[in-house]
Structure formats: structure tokens, C-alpha cells
XYZ file of C-alpha atoms in Angstrom:
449
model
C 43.338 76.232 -26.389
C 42.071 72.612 -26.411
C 41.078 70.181 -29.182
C 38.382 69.706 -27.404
C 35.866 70.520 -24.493
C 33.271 67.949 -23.655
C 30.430 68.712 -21.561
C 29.130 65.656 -19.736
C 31.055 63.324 -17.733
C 28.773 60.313 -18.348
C 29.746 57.165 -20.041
C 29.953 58.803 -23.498
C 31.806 62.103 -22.474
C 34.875 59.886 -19.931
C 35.401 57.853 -22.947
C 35.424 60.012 -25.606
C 37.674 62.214 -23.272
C 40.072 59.078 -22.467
C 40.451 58.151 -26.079
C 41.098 61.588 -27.387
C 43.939 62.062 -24.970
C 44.908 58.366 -25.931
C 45.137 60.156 -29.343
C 47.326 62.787 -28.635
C 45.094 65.366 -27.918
C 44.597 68.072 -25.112
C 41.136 67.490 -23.800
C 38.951 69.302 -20.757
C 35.679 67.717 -19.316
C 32.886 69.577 -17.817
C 30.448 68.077 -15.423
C 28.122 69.555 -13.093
C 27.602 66.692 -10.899
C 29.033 63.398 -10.554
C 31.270 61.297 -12.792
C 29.740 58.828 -14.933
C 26.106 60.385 -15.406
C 23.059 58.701 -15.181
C 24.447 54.986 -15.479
C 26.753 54.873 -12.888
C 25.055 57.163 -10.449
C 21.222 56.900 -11.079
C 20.775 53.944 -14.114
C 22.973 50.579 -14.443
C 25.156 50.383 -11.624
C 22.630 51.155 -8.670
C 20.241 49.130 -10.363
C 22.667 45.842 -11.012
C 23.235 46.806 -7.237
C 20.015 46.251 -6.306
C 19.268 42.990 -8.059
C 22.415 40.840 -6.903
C 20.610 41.232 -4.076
C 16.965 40.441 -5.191
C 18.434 37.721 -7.193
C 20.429 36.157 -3.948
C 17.039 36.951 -2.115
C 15.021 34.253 -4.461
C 17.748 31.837 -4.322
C 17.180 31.515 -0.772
C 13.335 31.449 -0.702
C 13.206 29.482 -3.832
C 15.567 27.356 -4.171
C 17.661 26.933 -0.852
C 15.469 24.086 0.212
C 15.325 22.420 -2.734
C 19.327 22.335 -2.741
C 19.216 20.710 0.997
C 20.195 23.550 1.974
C 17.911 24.725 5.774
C 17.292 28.246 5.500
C 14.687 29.998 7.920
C 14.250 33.408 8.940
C 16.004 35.330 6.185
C 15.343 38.943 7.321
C 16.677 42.013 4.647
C 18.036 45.270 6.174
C 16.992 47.934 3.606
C 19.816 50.562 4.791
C 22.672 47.737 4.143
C 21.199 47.304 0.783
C 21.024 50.822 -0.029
C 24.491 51.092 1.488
C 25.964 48.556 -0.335
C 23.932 50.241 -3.605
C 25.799 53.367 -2.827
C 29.380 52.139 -1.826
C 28.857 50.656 -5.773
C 28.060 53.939 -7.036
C 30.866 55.224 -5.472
C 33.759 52.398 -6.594
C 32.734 53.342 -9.910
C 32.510 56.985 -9.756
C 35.889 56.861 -8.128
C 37.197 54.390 -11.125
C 36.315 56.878 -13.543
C 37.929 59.908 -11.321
C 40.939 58.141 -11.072
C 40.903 56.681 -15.428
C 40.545 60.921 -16.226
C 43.226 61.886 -13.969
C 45.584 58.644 -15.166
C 44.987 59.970 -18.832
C 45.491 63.562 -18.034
C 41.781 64.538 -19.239
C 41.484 68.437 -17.242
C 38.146 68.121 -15.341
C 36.097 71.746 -14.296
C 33.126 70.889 -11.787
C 29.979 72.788 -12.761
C 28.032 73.827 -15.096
C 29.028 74.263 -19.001
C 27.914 77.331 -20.874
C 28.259 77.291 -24.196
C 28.536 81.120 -25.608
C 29.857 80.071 -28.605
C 31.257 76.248 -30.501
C 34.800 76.934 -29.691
C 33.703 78.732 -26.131
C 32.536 77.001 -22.906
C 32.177 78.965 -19.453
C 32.149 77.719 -16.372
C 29.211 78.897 -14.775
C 30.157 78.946 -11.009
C 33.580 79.931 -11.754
C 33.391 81.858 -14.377
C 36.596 80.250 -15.877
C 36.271 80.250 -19.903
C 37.640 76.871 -21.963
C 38.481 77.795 -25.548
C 38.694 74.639 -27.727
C 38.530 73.677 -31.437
C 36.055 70.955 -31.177
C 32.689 70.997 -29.203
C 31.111 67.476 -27.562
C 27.396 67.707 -26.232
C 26.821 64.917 -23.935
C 24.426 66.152 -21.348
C 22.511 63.222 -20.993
C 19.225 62.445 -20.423
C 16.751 63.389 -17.753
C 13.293 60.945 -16.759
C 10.101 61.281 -19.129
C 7.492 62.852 -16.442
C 4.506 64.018 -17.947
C 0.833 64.481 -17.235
C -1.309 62.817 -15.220
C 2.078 61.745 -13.348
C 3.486 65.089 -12.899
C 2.637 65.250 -9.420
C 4.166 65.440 -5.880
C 5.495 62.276 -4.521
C 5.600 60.350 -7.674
C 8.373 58.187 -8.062
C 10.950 58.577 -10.975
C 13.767 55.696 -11.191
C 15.948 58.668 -10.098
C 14.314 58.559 -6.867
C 14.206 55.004 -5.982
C 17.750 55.373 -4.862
C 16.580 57.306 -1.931
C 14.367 54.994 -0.634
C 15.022 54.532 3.115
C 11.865 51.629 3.491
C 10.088 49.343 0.808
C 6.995 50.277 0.466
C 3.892 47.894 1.392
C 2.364 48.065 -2.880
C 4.034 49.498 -5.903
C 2.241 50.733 -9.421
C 4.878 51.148 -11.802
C 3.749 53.164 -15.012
C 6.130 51.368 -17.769
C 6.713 47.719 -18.659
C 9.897 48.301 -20.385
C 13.153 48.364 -19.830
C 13.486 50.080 -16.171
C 9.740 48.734 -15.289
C 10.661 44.901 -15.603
C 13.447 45.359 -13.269
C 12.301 47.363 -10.817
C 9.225 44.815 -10.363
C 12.000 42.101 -10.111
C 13.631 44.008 -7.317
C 10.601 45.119 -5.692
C 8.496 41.508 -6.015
C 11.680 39.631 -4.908
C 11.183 41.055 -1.108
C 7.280 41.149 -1.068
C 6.367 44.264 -2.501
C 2.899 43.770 -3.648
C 3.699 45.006 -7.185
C 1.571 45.567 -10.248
C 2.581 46.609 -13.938
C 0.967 48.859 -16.124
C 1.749 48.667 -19.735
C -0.107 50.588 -22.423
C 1.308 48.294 -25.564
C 0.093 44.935 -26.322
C 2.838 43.518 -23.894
C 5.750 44.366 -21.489
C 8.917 44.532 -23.287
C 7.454 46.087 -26.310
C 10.589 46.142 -28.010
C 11.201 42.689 -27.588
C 9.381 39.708 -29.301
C 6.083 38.461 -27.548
C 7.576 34.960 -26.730
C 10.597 37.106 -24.888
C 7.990 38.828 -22.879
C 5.778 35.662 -22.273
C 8.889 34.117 -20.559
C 9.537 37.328 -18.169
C 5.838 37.418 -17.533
C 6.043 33.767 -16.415
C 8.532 34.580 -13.950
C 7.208 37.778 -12.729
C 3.845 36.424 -11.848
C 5.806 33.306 -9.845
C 6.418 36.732 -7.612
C 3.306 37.627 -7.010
C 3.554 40.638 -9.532
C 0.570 41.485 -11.669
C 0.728 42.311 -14.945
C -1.685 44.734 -16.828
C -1.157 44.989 -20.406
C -2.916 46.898 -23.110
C -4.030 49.360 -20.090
C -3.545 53.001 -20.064
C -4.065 54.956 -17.293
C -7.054 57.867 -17.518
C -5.709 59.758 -13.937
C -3.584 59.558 -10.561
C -4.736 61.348 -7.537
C -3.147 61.459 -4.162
C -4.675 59.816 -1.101
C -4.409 59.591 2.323
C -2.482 56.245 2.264
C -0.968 56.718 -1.135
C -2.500 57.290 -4.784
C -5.243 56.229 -6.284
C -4.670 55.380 -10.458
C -8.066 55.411 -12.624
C -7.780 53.051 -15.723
C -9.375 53.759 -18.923
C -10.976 50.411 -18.719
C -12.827 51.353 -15.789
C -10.697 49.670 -12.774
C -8.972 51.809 -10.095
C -5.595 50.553 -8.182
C -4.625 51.913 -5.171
C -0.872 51.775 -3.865
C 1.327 53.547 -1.201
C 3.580 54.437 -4.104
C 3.515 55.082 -7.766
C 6.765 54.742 -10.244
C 6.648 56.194 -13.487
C 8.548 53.744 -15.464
C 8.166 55.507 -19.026
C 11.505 55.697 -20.183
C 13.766 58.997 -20.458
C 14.301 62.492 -22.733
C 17.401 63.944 -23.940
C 18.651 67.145 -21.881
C 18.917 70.044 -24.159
C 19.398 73.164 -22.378
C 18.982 76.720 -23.999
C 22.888 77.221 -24.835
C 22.770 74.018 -26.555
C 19.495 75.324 -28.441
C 20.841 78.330 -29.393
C 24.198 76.903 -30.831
C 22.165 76.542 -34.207
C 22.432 72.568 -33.936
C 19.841 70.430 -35.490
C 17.399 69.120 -32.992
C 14.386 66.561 -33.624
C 13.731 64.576 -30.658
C 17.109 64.636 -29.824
C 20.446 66.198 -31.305
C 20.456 65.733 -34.858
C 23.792 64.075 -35.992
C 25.395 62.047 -38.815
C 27.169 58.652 -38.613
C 30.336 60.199 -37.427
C 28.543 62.035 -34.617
C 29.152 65.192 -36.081
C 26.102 68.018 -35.542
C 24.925 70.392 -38.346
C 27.636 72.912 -36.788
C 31.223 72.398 -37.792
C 33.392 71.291 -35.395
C 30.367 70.668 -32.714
C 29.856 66.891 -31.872
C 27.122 65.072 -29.919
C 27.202 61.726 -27.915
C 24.874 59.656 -26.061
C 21.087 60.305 -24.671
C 21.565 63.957 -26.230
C 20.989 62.450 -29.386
C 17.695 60.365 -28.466
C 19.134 57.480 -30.546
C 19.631 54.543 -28.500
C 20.242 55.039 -25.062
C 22.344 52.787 -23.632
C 25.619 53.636 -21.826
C 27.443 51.062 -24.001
C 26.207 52.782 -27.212
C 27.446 55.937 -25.956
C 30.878 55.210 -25.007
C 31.011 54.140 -28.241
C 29.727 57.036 -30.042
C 32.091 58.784 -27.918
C 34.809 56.460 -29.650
C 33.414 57.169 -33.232
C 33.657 60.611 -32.318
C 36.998 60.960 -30.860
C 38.771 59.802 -33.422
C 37.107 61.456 -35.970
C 38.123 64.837 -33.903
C 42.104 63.439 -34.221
C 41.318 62.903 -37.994
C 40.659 59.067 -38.041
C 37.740 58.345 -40.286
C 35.169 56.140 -38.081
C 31.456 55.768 -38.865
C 28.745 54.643 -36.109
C 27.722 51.061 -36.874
C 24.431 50.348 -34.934
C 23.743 46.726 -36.704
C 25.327 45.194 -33.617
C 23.572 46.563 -30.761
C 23.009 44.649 -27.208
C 20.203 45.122 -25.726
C 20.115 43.601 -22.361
C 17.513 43.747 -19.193
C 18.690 42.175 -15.783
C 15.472 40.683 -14.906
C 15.274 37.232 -13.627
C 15.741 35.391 -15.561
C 17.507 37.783 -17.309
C 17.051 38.924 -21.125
C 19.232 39.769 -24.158
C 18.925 40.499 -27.965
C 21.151 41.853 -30.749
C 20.142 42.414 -34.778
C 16.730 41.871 -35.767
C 13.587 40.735 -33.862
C 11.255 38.005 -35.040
C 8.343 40.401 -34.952
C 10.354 42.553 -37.477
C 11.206 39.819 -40.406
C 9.702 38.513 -43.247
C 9.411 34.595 -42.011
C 9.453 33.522 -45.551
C 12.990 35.017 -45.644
C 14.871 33.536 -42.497
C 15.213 30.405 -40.543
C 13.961 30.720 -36.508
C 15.732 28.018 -34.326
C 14.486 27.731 -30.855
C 16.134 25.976 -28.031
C 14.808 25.727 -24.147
C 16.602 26.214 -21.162
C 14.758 23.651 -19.516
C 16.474 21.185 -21.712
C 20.243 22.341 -20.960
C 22.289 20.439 -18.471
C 23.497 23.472 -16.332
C 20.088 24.986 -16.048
C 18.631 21.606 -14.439
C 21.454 22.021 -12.228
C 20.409 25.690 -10.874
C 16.972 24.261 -11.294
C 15.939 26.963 -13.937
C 13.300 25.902 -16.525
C 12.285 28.962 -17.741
C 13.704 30.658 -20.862
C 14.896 29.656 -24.396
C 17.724 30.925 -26.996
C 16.581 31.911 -30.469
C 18.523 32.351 -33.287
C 17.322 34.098 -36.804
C 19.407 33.697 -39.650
C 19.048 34.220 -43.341
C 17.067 31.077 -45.123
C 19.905 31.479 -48.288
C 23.071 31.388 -46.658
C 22.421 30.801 -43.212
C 24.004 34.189 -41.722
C 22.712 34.903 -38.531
C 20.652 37.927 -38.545
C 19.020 38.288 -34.775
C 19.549 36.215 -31.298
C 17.228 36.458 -28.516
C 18.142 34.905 -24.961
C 15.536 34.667 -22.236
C 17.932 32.637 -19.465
C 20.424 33.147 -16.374
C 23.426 35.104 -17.339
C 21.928 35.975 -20.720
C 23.521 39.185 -20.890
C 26.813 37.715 -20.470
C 26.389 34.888 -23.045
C 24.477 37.441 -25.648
C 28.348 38.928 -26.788
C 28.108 35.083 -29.117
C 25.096 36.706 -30.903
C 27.285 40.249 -30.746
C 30.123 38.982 -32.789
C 28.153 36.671 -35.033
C 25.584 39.763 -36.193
C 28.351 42.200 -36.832
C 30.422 39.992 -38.702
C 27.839 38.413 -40.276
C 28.724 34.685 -39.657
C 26.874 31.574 -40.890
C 25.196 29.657 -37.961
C 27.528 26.409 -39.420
C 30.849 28.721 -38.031
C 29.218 29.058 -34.947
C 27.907 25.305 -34.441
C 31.929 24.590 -35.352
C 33.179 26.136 -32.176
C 33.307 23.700 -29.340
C 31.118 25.231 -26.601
C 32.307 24.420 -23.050
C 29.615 21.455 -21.131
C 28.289 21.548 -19.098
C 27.307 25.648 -19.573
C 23.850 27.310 -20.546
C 25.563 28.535 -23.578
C 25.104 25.179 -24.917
C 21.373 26.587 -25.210
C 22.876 29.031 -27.538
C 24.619 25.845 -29.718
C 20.919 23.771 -29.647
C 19.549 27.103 -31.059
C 22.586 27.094 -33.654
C 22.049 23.546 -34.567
C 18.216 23.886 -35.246
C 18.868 26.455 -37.673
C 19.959 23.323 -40.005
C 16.921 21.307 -38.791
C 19.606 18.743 -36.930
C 19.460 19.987 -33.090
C 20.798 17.065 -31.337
C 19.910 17.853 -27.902
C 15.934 18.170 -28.534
């Protein structure tokens, strides 16, 4: 008997499994497929991959000359680049392999059954894993739906199998997993366009955000339709042909459908008796409807990120060993590697009251490091409470934004004035200083601007 069986071996499910067993528990995985689930096999690590080396790529076309630097002929190899994609997939598969077997988390390879919650089968063994807690974290699979639900379009699954670039690229999808694959693809000459059926790419971001990424895109050659849905996709002898709604047709040698992913609920989960809207219905300790049955991750249809999940899968261990722990989503990063890149925690300025809060902007373009790595797009913003000054939101459009957004991280969640931030000496020359302009506006003194 375990304390717990966990089906999915994604970033939710290894951590949850690693901190139970940190807790003193006896814990058995189930995955069908690899270790680490979509992220590290099909999401963020092939994709990070993939842009160090579209990002090296326009450092050398861009910027190489303007350094002194005498750069000609730079040919790309795709098959090194997909091989050095893959030998990243597997350093990190093989990192988690080796974290579970450290720990002493029992991993069965294949398929979980559920008969019953305290009963899992293995389906291609047949072996049978009796446990007193249940964790559901199968995942997610890509959103494919009609008119796109045809032969030889593109998911972002399937981009890791590309063996050539292909001469043009429609992606379907300005979001998230759109952006960056036009940065990839536009970096080596792909002629790329964007298709976005809300009022601007990066919906969930502010429109200033997604003004600065469209700047940068288009300095690729990558067009940009927003506000555009498309009517219907047919196949043609030299690719597809996409009908707009507006009237215009685009043709391209490949299509990528771009539109985000579902949650994986297959009939054993269903018939478990769990509560399921979009996703897995759970409360703020990740437990189900079902006593004793957890779920964690894309199965929910909550946020999905791999950072949330590992730590729902936190939240939810130690609630399994008895430690009280409640989900706290106030603090969330959301972060796209696009270049420049992009990152935002707490509230958006699209989302507040601006008689309520103070917005401080400051622009990259005015930051010592950034003239240095002869960047001039991007900003930092900063929204905090008009009252008390308590930072509410940060938004970073700039190079290694994703790194410097954990300042906005700690300040949200602990709710800390914009003064306490200001107070803490920020290294020079470094682009977080854009981050301490932003801080210092909120009082109306920015000294830098």
C-alpha cells in the first residue's frame, strides 16, 4: 500500500512525488511516456532550446557589425540545432530520472488505469498499485479544432520534428507559443506571418507590452495580423491556402496552429465521479470533489505553466502528509522568451481602476547596460496602490526580463511598498536598474529620466 500513486510524470507529478517522499511518505509514479511531460519534452525546454539559438542568430546579423566585430557567411545547420534541441530534452529528462530514483519515488512505465481512488493498474503490465491518496496529473494535450483539424497541420508538438525550415509559416495564435515560435522562425528567414483573432498578440498582456514585441517582430520581417479570424484552410499543392473572414487569402508551405492547449481527461478519470468544468474541478488545497483524490497541473485548466504546477504539486503533497497548505495564485510569473523577452506578475494595467493606482514607466533605451547591448526597445512598469504605495502588478518588456521579473515576484506576494524596493541598492551598471527608474517614478522623483 502507498500514500500515494500519482499518474503523470510531468513537472507537477516529479515534484509532488519528490516532496512527498521528502515527507516521509511511500510514493509510486506512473507515466506512460517520458519524464517531465509536456515542458521538458514538447513545451519549455525544446523551445528555450531553440531560441538561444535564434537569439545568438540575431546577434550576429544584427549586431556583430555594429560591435566591430566582421562576421560574413553565417550558415545554420538545422540537424545540429535540432540535435542540440534534443540532447536538452534529454539532460533534463535524465535529471528528473535520476532526482526520482535519488528520492526513492517507485516509477511504473505505462499507462495508469484508474478502477477505483485507492486503485491504479498498469495497463501494459497489468501490475495493480493500491494507495491511500490519488494525484491526477495527466497533462495537457494541443487545442486542434476545426477548420485546422487537418492532415499536415502543424501543432507545437510537431515542430520538434522538423528536419528543414520551411520557406513561409502561418501560425494560428499570437499568444504565448505563437510569439515565440515567430521569433524562432523569423530569426533564420522564415517568411512568417501571425494571425491573431483578439484586438492584439499577447492578449493577456497589456497593449503597450504587445506594441513593444510587435516592434521587434516586424524588425524580422514577420507580419502581424490582428483582429483577423480565419473563415477556412485547404491544402494545396505547395502548401495551404488560409481564407480570412476579411476577405484576404495567405498561402504558406506550412501552417501552425498556435491556439493554446486542453486538459487530458481520459474516461477512468471521468468516471472517478470528480468534478470537471473545463478542467478538473479542485479547491485551494488541490483536493477534487472525491476524498482522498487530488489533481495538479494542466488537468485542472487553471493556469498552465510548469512552474504553477510543481507548485500545486507542493500544495498538494503536503496536504497528503497532513500539512495544511493553500494554493496562492496572487504571485504568478508569467513569462514569454521572445526577443526581447517579456514578463508580468499581479495585475495588468488593462485590468485596474487608474483612479486607484499609480503606473510608473521606465525605458530600456534609457538604461546604461541596454545602450551597451545596443537594445532600445522595451520598458519596466510598475503598478502600485495610489494609498500606500504597495506594488500591485510589474510588467517587463526587455533582455533577460524573465530573469529580473522574480523583483516584481517577491514584491507582489509580500505586498511591499515601491519605497522598500527603491531602498535596495540595485547593482550598475544592470538592466534591472530599469526596474529601480520604474520604482522611483511611482513617487513622481525618477532620477534617471
Amino acid at each position: 500500500m502507498y500514500d500515494a500513486v500519482i499518474i503523470g510524470g510531468g513537472p507537477g507529478g516529479y515534484v509532488c512525488a519528490i516532496k512527498l517522499v521528502q515527507l516521509g511518505k511511500k510514493v509510486a509514479l506512473v507515466e506512460k511516456d517520458a519524464l517531465g511531460g509536456t515542458c521538458t519534452n514538447r513545451g519549455c525546454i525544446p523551445t528555450k532550446a531553440m531560441l538561444t539559438v535564434s537569439h545568438l542568430m540575431d546577434e550576429m546579423k544584427e549586431k556583430a557589425s555594429k560591435y566591430g566585430l566582421k562576421v560574413s557567411g553565417v550558415e545554420y545547420d538545422v540537424d545540429t540545432i535540432m540535435k542540440h534541441v534534443q540532447k536538452s530534452v534529454m539532460m533534463s529528462r535524465k535529471g528528473i530520472e535520476y532526482l526520482l530514483n535519488k528520492n526513492g519515488v517507485e516509477v511504473f512505465k505505462g499507462t495508469a488505469v484508474v478502477e477505483n481512488k485507492n486503485t491504479v493498474v498498469v495497463q501494459e503490465t497489468g501490475e495493480k498499485l493500491e494507495a491511500k491518496n490519488l494525484v491526477l496529473a495527466h497533462g495537457s494535450v494541443p487545442s486542434v479544432f476545426s477548420p485546422f483539424d487537418i492532415d499536415g497541420v502543424w501543432t507545437s508538438d510537431d515542430v520538434f520534428n522538423l528536419k528543414e525550415f520551411p520557406k513561409s509559416l502561418v501560425i494560428i495564435g499570437g499568444g504565448v507559443i505563437g510569439v515565440e515560435f515567430a521569433t524562432f522562425f523569423g530569426s533564420f528567414g522564415v517568411d512568417v506571418t501571425i494571425v491573431e483573432i483578439a484586438e492584439h498578440i499577447l492578449p493577456y498582456e497589456d497593449s503597450d507590452v504587445a506594441e513593444e514585441v510587435k516592434k521587434a517582430l516586424k524588425r524580422k520581417g514577420v507580419k502581424i495580423l490582428e483582429k483577423t479570424k480565419v473563415s477556412s484552410l485547404s491544402k494545396v499543392d505547395d502548401g495551404f491556402e488560409v481564407a480570412l473572414e476579411n476577405g484576404e487569402t495567405l498561402k504558406a508551405e506550412k501552417v501552425l496552429l498556435a491556439a493554446g492547449r486542453k486538459p487530458n481527461i481520459p474516461e477512468d478519470v471521468k468516471a472517478l465521479g470528480v468534478k470537471i468544468e473545463k478542467g478538473v474541478v479542485t479547491d485551494s488545497r488541490m483536493r477534487t470533489n472525491v476524498e482522498n483524490v487530488y489533481a495538479i497541473g494542466d488537468i485542472r485548466s487553471g493556469i498552465m505553466l510548469a512552474h504553477v504546477a510543481m507548485y500545486e504539486g507542493i500544495v498538494a503533497a503536503k496536504n497528503i502528509a497532513g500539512e495544511e497548505e493553500e494554493m496562492d495564485y496572487s504571485a504568478v510569473p508569467s513569462i514569454i522568451f521572445s526577443s526581447p523577452e517579456v514578463a508580468s506578475v499581479g495585475v495588468r494595467e488593462k485590468d485596474v481602476n487608474p483612479e486607484e493606482v499609480v503606473i510608473s514607466k521606465f525605458p530600456v533605451s534609457a538604461n546604461g547596460r541596454a545602450r551597451t547591448m545596443l537594445e532600445n526597445i522595451g520598458f519596466a512598469k510598475v503598478i502600485a496602490d495610489k494609498k500606500d504605495r504597495t506594488v500591485l502588478g510589474m510588467s517587463i518588456v526587455s533582455p533577460s526580463a524573465t530573469d529580473m521579473i522574480m523583483e516584481g515576484v517577491i514584491a507582489v506576494k509580500f505586498r511591499m511598498k515601491a519605497e522598500d524596493l527603491e531602498k535596495a541598492i540595485h547593482p550598475h551598471p544592470t538592466l534591472t536598474e530599469t526596474i529601480l527608474g520604474a520604482l522611483e517614478g511611482v513617487s513622481g522623483k525618477p532620477i534617471h529620466l
